[in-house]
Short mmCIF file of C-alpha atoms in Angstrom, two decimals:
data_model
loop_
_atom_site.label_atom_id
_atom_site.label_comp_id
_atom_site.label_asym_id
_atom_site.label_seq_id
_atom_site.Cartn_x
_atom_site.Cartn_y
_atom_site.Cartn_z
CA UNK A 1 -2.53 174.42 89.94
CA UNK A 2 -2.79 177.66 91.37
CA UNK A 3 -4.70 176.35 94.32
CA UNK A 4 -4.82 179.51 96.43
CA UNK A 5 -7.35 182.33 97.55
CA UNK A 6 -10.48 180.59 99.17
CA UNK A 7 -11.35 177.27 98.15
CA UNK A 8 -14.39 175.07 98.19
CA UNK A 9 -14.18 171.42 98.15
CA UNK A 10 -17.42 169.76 98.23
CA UNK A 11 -18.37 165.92 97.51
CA UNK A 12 -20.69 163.47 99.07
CA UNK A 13 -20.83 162.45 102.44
CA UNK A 14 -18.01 159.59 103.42
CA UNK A 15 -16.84 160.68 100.06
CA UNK A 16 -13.27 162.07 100.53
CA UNK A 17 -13.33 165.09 101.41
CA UNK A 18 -11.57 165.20 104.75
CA UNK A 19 -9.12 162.53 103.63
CA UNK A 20 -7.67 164.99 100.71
CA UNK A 21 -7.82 167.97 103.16
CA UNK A 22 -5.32 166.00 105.79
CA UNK A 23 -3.43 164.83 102.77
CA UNK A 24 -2.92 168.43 101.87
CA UNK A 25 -2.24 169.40 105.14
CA UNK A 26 0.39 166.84 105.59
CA UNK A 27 2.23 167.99 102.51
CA UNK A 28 1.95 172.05 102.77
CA UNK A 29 3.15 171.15 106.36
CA UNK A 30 5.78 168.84 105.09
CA UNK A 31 7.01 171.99 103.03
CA UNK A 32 7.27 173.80 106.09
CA UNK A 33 4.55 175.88 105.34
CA UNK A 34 2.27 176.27 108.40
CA UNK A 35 -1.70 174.80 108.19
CA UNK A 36 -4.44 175.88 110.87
CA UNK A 37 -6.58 172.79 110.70
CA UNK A 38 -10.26 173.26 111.96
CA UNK A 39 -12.02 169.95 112.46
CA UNK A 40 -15.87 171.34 113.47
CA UNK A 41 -17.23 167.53 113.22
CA UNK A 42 -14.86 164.90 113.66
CA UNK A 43 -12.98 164.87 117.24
CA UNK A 44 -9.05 165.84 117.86
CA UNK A 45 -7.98 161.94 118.41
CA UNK A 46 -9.88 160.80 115.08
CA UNK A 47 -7.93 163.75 112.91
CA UNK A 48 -4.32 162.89 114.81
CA UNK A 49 -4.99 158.84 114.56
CA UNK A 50 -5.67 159.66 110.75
CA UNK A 51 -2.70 161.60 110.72
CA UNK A 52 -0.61 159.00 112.25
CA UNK A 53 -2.02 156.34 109.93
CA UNK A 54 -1.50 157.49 106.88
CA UNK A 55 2.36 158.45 108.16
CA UNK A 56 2.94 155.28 109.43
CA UNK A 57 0.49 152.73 107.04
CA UNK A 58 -0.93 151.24 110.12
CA UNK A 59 -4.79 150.97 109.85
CA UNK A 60 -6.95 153.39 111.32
CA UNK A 61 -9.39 150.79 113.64
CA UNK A 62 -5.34 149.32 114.56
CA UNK A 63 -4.45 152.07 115.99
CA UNK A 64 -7.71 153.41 118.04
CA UNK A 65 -7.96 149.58 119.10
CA UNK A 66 -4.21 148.87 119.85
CA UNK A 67 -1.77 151.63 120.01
CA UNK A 68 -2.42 152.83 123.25
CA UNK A 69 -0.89 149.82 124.50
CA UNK A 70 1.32 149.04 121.44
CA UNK A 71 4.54 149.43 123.48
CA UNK A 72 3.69 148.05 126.86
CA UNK A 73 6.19 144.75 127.38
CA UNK A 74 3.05 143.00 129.18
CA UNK A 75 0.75 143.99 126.25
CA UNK A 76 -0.79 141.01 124.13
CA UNK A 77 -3.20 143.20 121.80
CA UNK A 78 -2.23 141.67 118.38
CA UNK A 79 -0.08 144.84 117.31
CA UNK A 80 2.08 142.77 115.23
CA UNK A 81 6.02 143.65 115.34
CA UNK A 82 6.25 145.17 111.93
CA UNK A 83 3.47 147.43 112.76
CA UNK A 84 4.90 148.58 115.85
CA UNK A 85 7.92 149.60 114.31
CA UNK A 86 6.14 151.19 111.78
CA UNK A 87 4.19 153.03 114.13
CA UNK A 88 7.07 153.99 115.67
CA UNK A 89 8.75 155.79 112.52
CA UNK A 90 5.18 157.01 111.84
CA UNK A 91 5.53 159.02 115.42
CA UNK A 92 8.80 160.53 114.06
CA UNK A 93 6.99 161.42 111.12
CA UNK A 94 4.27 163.25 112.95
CA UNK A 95 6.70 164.89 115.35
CA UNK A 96 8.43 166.32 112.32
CA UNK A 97 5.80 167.99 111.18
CA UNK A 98 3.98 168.55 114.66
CA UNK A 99 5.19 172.31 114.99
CA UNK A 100 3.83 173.35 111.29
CA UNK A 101 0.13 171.76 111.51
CA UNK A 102 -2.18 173.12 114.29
CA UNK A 103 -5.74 170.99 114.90
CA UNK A 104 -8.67 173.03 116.54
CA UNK A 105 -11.86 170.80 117.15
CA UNK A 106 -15.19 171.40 119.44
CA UNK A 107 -13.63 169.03 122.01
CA UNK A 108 -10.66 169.63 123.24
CA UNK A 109 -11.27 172.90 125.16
CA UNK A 110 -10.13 175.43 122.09
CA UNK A 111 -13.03 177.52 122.74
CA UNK A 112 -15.33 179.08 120.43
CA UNK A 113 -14.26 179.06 117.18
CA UNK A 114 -15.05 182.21 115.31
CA UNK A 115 -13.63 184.84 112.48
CA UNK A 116 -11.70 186.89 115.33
CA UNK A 117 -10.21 183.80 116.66
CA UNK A 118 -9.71 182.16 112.83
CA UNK A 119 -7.79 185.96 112.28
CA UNK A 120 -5.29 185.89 115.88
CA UNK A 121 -4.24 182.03 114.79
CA UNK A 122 -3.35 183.14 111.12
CA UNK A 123 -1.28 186.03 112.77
CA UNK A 124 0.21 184.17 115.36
CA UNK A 125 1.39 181.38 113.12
CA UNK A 126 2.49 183.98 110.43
CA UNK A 127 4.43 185.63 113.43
CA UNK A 128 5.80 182.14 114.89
CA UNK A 129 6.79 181.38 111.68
CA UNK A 130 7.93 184.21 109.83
CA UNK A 131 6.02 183.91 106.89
CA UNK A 132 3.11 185.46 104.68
CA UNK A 133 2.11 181.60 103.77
CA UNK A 134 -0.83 180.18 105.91
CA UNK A 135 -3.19 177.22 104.56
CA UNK A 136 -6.09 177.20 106.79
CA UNK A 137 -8.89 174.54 106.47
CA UNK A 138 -12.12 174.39 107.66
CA UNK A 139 -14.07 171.04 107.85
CA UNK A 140 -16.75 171.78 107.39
CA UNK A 141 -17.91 175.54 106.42
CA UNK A 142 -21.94 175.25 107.24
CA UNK A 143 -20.94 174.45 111.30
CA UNK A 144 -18.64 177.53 111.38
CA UNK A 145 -19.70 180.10 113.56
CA UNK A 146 -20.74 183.30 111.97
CA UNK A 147 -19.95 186.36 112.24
CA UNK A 148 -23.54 187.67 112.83
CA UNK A 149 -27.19 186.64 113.77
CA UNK A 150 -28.45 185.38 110.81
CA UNK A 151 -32.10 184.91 109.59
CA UNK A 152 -31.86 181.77 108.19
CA UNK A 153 -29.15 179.42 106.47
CA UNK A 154 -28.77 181.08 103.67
CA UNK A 155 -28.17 183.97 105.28
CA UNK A 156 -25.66 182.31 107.53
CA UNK A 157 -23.41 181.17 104.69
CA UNK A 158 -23.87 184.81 102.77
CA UNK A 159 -21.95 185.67 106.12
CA UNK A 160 -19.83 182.88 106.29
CA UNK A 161 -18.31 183.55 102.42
CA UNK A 162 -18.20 187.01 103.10
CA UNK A 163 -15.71 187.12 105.74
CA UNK A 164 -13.76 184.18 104.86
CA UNK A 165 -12.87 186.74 101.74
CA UNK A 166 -12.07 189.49 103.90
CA UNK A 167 -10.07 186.96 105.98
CA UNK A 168 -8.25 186.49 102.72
CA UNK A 169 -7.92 189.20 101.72
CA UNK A 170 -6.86 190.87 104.73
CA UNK A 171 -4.50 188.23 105.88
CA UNK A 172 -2.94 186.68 102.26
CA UNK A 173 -3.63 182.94 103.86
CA UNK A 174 -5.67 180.64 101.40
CA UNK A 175 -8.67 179.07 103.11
CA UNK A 176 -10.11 175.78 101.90
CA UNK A 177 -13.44 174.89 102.56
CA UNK A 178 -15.19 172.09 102.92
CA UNK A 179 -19.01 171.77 101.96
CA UNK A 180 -21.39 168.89 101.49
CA UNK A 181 -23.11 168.25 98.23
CA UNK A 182 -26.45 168.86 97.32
CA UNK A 183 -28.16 165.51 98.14
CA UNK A 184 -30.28 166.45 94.41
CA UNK A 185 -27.24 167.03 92.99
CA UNK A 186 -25.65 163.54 93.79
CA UNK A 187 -25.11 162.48 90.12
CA UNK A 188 -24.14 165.09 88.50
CA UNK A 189 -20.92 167.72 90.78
CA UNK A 190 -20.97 170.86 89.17
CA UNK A 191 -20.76 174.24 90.35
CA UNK A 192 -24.05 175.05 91.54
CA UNK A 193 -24.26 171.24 93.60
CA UNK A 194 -22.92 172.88 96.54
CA UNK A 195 -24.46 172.99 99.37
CA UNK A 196 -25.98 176.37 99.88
CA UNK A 197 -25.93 179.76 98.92
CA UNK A 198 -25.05 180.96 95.16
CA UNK A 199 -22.53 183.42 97.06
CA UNK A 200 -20.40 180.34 98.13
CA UNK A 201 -20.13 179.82 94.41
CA UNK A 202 -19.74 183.27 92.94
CA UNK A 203 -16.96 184.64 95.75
CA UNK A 204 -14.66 181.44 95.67
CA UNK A 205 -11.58 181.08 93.75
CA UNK A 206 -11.54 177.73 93.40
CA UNK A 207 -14.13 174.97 93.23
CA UNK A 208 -13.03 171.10 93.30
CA UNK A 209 -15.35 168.27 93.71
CA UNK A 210 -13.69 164.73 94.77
CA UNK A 211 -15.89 161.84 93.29
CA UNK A 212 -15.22 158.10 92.48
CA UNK A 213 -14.69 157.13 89.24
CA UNK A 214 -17.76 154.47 89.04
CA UNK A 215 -20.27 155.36 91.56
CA UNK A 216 -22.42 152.89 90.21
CA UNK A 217 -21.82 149.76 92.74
CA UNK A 218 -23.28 151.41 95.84
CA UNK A 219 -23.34 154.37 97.96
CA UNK A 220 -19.88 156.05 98.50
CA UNK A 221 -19.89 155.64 102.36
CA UNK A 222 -20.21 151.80 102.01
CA UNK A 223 -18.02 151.50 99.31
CA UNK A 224 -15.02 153.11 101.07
CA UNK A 225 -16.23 151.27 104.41
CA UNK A 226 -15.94 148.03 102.76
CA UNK A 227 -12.60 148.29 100.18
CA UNK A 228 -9.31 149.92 101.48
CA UNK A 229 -8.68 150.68 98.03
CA UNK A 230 -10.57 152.62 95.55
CA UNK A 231 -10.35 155.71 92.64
CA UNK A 232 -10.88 158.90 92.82
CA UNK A 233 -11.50 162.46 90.57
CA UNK A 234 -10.57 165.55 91.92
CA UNK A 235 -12.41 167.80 89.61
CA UNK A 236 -12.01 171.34 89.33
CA UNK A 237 -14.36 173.16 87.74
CA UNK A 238 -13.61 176.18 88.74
CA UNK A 239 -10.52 177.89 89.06
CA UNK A 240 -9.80 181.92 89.03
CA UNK A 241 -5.90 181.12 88.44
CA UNK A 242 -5.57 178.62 85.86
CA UNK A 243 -7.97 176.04 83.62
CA UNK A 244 -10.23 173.27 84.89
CA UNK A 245 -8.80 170.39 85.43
CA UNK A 246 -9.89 166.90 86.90
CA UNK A 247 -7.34 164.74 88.66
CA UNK A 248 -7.31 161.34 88.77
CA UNK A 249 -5.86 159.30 92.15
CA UNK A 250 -5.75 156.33 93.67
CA UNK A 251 -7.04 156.19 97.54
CA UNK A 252 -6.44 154.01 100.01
CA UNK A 253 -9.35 154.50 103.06
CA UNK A 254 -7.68 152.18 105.23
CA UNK A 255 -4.35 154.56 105.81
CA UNK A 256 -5.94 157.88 104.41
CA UNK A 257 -3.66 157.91 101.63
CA UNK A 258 -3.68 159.36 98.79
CA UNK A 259 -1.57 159.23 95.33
CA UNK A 260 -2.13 161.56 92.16
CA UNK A 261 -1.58 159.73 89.13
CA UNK A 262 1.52 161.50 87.46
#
């Protein structure tokens, strides 16, 4: 689809958004393509145990409850057999693709995360590597650290789009970007119902919006809190490279998966 360049992906809260960025991340890593994941609001363990679920199709609340002790012989937690030996092939899974997908949060002593750090970890990994290809991801753009003092939001993400171009333009790797919706903008994703500044808009490549199919029965939070399994549109409506599409897929919360109808 000619996803590349710097990308916005923006949706309602609870709504998706991080799910299709690790599902993206699994499969450029999958391709042996290196992804510099930065996870600004959810903690390292909660991006790994998604991860892990979706690899190995055991439940989320399973694994944060139970897998620490999955393997002990004097464990009694519940973890049934099946799902310990699907856990198990699920670690494989992740240790396959450990070496191409590198997770930076707020809490795990990575430092400050800023441009000139964001530009050494594209290098290195494009070094490490040997490659041009680098999918970095940044969940979510408005806690990113900019570049500058700013004088007020707006400002802030003028700064924030401004170098995540140079950044792409100066390194080749394509930068997706996550951004909440405009709360006034709830029923209706277009391209001005990001959150933000007009320049987030005008300087992208790409703009996608993930939103259920019937968001009539109840806020998308609670909807995907209380059914594993739901729909989804991936609609781009925007896109420098090729036409505007929207995708339909099938989601299942429980395991962050996610499957594109052919």
């Amino acid at each position: 689809l000619g996803l590349s360049g710097v990308i916005v992906l923006g949706g309602k809260a609870g709504g998706g958004k991080t799910t299709l960025a690790l599902h993206l991340a699994k499969k450029v890593a999958e391709n042996k393509t290196p992804v510099l994941f930065y996870s600004l609001e959810m903690s390292r363990l909660a991006i790994l145990t998604k991860l892990l679920s979706s690899l190995s199709k055991v439940g989320y609340g399973d694994i944060l409850l139970r897998g620490k002790t999955a393997f002990e012989e004097s464990s009694s937690n519940g973890l049934s057999e099946e799902n310990k030996e699907a856990l198990k092939e699920g670690f494989m899974k992740l240790q396959d693709i450990a070496d191409y997908i590198t997770i930076k949060t707020r809490d795990y002593k990575d430092g400050e995360v800023t441009f000139d750090t964001l530009n050494a970890d594209i290098e290195y990994l494009k070094k490490k590597h040997s490659t041009e290809e680098v999918l970095v991801i940044v969940d979510h753009l408005q806690l990113f650290t900019p570049s500058r003092d700013t004088r007020d939001q707006i400002d802030k993400e003028q700064d924030l789009i401004n170098k995540f171009k140079e950044i792409n333009t100066n390194t080749n790797a394509s930068i997706l970007l996550i951004s909440q919706q405009n709360k006034a903008s709830y029923d209706k994703p277009s391209v001005t119902s990001i959150k933000g500044s007009v320049d987030i808009i005008y300087l992208a490549d790409v703009v996608m919006f993930v939103k259920r199919e019937e968001e009539d029965t109840g806020e998308v939070a609670k909807v995907f809190s209380e059914f594993s399994d739901t729909s989804m549109e991936l609609e781009i409506t925007k896109n420098r490279y090729n036409a505007p599409k929207t995708l339909k897929c099938s989601v299942n919360m429980q395991y962050s998966l996610i499957e594109f109808d052919s």
